[in-house]
Tab-separated table of C-alpha atoms and ligand atoms in Angstrom:
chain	number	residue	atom	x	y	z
X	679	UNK	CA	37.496	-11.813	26.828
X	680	UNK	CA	33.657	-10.382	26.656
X	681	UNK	CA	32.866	-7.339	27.793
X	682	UNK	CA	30.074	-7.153	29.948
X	683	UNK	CA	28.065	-5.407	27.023
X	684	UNK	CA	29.021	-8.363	24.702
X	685	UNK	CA	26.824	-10.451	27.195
X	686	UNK	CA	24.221	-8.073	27.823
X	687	UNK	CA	21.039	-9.107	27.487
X	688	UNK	CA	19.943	-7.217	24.513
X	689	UNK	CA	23.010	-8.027	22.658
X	690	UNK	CA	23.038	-12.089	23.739
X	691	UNK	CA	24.870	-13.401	20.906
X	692	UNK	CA	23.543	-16.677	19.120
X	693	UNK	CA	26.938	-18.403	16.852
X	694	UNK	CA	24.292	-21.248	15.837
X	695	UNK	CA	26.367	-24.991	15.648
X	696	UNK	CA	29.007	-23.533	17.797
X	697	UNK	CA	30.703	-25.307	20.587
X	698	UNK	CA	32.050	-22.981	23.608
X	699	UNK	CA	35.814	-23.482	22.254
X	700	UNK	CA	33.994	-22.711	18.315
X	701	UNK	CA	32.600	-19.589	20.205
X	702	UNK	CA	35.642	-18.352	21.435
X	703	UNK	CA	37.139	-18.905	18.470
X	704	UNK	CA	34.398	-17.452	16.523
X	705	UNK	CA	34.701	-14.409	18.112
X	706	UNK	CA	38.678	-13.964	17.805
X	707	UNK	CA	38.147	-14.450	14.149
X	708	UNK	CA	35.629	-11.599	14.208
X	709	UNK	CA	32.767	-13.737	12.986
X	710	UNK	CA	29.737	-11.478	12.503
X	711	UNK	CA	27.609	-12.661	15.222
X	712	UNK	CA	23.707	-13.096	15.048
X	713	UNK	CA	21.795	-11.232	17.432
X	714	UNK	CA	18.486	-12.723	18.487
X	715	UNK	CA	16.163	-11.581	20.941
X	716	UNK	CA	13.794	-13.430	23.708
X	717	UNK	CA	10.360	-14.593	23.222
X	718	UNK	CA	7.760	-13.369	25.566
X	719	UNK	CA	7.675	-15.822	27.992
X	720	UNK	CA	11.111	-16.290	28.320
X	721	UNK	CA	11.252	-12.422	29.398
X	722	UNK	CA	8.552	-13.175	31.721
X	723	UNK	CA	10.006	-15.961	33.070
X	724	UNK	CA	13.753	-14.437	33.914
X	725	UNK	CA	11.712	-11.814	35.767
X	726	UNK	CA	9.802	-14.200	37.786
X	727	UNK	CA	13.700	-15.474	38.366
X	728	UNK	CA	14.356	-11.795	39.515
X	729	UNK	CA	11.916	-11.820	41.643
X	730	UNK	CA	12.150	-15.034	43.435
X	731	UNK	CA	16.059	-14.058	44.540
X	732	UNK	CA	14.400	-10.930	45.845
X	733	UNK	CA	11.673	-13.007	47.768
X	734	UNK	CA	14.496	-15.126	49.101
X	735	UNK	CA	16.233	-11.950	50.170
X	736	UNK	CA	13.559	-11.496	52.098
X	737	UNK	CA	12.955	-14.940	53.487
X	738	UNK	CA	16.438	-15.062	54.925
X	739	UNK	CA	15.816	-11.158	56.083
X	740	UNK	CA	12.655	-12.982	58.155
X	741	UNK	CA	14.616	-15.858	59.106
X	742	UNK	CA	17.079	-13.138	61.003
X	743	UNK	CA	14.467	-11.460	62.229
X	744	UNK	CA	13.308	-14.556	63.888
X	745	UNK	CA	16.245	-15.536	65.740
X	746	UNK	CA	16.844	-11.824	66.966
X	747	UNK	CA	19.667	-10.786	64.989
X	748	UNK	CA	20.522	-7.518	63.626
X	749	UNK	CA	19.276	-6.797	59.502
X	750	UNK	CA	20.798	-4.397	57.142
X	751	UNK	CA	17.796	-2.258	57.192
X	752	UNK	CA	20.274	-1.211	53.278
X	753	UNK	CA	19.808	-4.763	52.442
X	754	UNK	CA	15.853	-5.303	53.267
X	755	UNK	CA	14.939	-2.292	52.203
X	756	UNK	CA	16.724	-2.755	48.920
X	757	UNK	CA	15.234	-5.994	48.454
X	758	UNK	CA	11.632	-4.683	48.634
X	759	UNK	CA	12.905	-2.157	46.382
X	760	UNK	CA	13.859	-4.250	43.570
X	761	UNK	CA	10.532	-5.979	44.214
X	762	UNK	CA	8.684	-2.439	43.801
X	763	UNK	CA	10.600	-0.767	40.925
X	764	UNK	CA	11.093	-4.217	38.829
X	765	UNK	CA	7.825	-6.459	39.915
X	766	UNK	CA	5.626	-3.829	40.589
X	767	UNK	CA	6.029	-0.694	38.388
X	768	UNK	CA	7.606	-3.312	35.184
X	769	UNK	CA	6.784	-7.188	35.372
X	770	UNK	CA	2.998	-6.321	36.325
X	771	UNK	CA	2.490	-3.977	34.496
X	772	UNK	CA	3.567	-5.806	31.239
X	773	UNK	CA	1.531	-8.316	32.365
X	774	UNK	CA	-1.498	-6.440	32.836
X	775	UNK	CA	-0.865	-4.463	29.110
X	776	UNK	CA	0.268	-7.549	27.280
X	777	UNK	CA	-0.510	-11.238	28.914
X	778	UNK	CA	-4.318	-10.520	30.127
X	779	UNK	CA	-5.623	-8.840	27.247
X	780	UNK	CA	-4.703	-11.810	25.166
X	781	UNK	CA	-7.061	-13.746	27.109
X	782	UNK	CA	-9.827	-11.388	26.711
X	783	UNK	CA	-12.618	-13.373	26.161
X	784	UNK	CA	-11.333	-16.893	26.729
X	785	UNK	CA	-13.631	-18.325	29.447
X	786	UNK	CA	-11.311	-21.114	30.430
X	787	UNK	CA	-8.795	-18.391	32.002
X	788	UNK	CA	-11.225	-15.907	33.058
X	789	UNK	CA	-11.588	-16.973	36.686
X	790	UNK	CA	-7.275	-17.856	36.922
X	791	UNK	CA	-7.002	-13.878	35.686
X	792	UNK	CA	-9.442	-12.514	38.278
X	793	UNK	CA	-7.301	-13.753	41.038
X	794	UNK	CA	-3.965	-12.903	39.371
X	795	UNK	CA	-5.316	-9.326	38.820
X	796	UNK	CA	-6.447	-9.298	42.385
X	797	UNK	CA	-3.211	-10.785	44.140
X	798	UNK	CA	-1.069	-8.102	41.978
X	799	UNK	CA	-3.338	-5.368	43.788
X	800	UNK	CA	-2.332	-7.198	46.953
X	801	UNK	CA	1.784	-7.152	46.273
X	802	UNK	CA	1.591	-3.746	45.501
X	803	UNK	CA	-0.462	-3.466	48.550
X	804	UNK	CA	2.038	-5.535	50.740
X	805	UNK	CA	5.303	-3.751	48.736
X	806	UNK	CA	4.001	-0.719	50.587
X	807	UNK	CA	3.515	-1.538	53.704
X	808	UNK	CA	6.940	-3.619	53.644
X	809	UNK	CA	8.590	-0.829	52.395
X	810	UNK	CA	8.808	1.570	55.290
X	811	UNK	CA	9.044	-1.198	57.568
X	812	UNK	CA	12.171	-2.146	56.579
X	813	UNK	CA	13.901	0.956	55.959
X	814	UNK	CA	12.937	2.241	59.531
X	815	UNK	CA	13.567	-1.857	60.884
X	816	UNK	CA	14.314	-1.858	64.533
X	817	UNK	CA	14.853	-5.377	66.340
X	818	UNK	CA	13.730	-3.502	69.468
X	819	UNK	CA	10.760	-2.869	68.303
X	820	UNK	CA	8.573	-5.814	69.115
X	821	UNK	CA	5.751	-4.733	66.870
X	822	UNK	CA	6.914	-3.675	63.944
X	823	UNK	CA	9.359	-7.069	63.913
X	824	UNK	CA	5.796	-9.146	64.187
X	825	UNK	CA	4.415	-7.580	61.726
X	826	UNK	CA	7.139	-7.232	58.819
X	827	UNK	CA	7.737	-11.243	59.192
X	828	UNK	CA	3.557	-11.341	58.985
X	829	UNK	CA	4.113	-9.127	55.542
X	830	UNK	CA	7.395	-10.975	54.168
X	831	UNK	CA	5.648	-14.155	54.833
X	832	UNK	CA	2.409	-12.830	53.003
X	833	UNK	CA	4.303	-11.572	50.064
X	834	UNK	CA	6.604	-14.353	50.104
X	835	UNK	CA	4.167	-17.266	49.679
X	836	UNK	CA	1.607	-15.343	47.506
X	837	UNK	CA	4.440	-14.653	44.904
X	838	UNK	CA	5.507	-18.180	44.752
X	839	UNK	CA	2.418	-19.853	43.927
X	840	UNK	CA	1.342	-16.853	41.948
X	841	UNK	CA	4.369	-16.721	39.954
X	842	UNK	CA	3.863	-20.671	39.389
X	843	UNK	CA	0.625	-20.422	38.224
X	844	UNK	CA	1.946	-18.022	35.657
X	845	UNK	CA	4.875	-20.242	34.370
X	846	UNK	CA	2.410	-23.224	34.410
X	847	UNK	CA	-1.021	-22.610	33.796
X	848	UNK	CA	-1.056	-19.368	32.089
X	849	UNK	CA	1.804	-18.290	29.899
X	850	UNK	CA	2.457	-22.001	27.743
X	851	UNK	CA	-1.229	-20.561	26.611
X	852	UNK	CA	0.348	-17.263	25.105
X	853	UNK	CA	1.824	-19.003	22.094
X	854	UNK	CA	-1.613	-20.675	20.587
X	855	UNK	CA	-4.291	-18.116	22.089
X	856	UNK	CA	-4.391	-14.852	20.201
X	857	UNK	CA	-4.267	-15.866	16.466
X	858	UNK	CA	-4.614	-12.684	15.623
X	859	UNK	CA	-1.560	-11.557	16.929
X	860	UNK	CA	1.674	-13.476	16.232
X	861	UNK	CA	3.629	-14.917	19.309
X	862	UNK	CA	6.436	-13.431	17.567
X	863	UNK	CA	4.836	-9.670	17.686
X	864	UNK	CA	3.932	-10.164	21.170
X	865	UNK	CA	7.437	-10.674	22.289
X	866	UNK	CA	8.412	-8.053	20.623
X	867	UNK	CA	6.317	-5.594	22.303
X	868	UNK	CA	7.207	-7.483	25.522
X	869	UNK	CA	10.709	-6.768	24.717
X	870	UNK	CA	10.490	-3.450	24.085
X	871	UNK	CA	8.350	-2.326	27.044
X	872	UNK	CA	10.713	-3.980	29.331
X	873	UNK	CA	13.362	-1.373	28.111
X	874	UNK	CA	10.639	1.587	28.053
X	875	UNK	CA	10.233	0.456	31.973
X	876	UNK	CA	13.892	-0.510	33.796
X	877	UNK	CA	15.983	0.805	30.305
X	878	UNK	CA	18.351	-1.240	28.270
X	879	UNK	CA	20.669	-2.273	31.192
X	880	UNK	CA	17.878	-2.184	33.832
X	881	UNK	CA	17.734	-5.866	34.348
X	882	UNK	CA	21.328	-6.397	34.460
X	883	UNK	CA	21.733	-3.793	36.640
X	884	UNK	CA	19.111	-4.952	39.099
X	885	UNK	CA	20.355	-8.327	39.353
X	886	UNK	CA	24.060	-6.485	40.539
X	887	UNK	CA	21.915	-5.079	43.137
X	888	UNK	CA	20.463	-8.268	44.036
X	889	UNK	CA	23.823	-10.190	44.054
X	890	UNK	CA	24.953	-6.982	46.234
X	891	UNK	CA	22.426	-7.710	48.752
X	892	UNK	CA	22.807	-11.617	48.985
X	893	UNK	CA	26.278	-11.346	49.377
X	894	UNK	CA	26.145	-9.575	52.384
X	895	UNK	CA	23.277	-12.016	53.680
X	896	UNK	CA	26.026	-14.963	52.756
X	897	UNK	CA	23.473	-16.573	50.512
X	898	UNK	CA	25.491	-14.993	47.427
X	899	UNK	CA	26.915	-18.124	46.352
X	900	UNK	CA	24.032	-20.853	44.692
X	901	UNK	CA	26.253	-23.714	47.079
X	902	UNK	CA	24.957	-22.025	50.490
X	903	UNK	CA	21.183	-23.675	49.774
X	904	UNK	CA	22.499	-27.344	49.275
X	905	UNK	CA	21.477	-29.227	52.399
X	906	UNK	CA	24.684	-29.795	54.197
X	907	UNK	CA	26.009	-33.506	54.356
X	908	UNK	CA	24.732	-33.648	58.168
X	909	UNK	CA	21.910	-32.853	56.989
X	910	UNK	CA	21.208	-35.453	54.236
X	911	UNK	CA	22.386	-37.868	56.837
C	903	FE2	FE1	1.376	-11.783	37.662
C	904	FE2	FE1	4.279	-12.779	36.693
């Protein structure tokens, strides 16, 4: 069986040619395994996936809100936690150290940056004000329901399209636009500043937390989004 370090993220094992029964038996035959690591923007890209089961945390968290019912102020509040700690303080930063700079001086991306830059000012912005809302969350309270649906619905749709952008428009560039700098040195340094930031198990161990928290919002299972047959009919 593999151990949950075995599938770790920094020790994803690569038995090139092998089918999944090869692997298996690959591994029972203790077959020295390859490690390999991620490129850049497939780093990126699994945190965008991070944060987008956070945001939906959220969503559903509004969603409650909505129709009156009771939330896990645990469960919200952890959710804008993840998105602080992992978004915030680690995929924006690394960003903002390794992904901009490369641009510098590219013309064609300058005005795409600017508002990137500015919108990560504003989900910081938003993280905070979400933050205490949701710890302290009281249906009762008719105000402070308004306005942390106003702020999950702010951060909610800004992230999407922001995050799309990203996956799009910007980082397909990162291979081809710093010559001097080797896509494979970039990801690299991605790499390693993603460890210097959450540590070597921080991104498994944030998406346990996130799996935590949509369990107990019943969206844990990938099923509970397909449109029910009544629905398609
Ligand atoms: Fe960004
Ligand atoms: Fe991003």
């Amino acid at each position: 069986m593999f151990s949950k370090n075995l599938l770790s993220r920094r020790n994803f094992l690569v038995l090139a040619g092998a089918s999944g029964a090869g692997l298996l038996e690959g591994c029972s035959k203790s077959r020295r395994p390859v490690e390999t690591t991620y490129t850049a923007i497939e780093i990126l890209e699994r945190q965008h996936g991070i944060n987008r089961r956070a945001l939906a945390i959220l969503d559903t968290i509004k969603n409650e809100i909505n129709a009156q019912m009771d939330i896990s102020p645990e469960i919200a509040g952890g959710a804008v936690g993840v998105i602080e700690t992992f978004m915030i303080k680690c995929h924006q930063l690394m960003e903002e150290k390794f992904v901009f700079p490369a641009f510098a001086g590219t013309q064609k991306t300058a005005d795409l940056i600017a508002v990137l830059r500015k919108q990560h000012d504003a989900a910081s912005k938003l993280t905070g004000i979400l933050k205490p809302l949701c710890v302290n969350f009281s249906q009762n309270d008719e105000e402070k329901r308004r306005e942390t649906v106003k702020m999950i619905h702010l951060l909610t749709r800004m992230s999407q399209a922001h995050e799309s952008w990203e996956d799009t428009t910007l980082f397909p560039l990162l291979r081809v636009v710093d010559p001097g700098k080797s896509y494979a040195r970039l990801s690299s340094e991605v790499q390693a500043a993603e460890t210097n930031l959450i540590g070597r198990d921080g991104l498994d161990e944030t998406l346990q937390k996130i799996a935590s928290y949509e369990n107990g919002l019943g969206i844990g299972n990938l099923a509970s989004f397909t449109p029910t047959p009544e629905d398609l009919s």
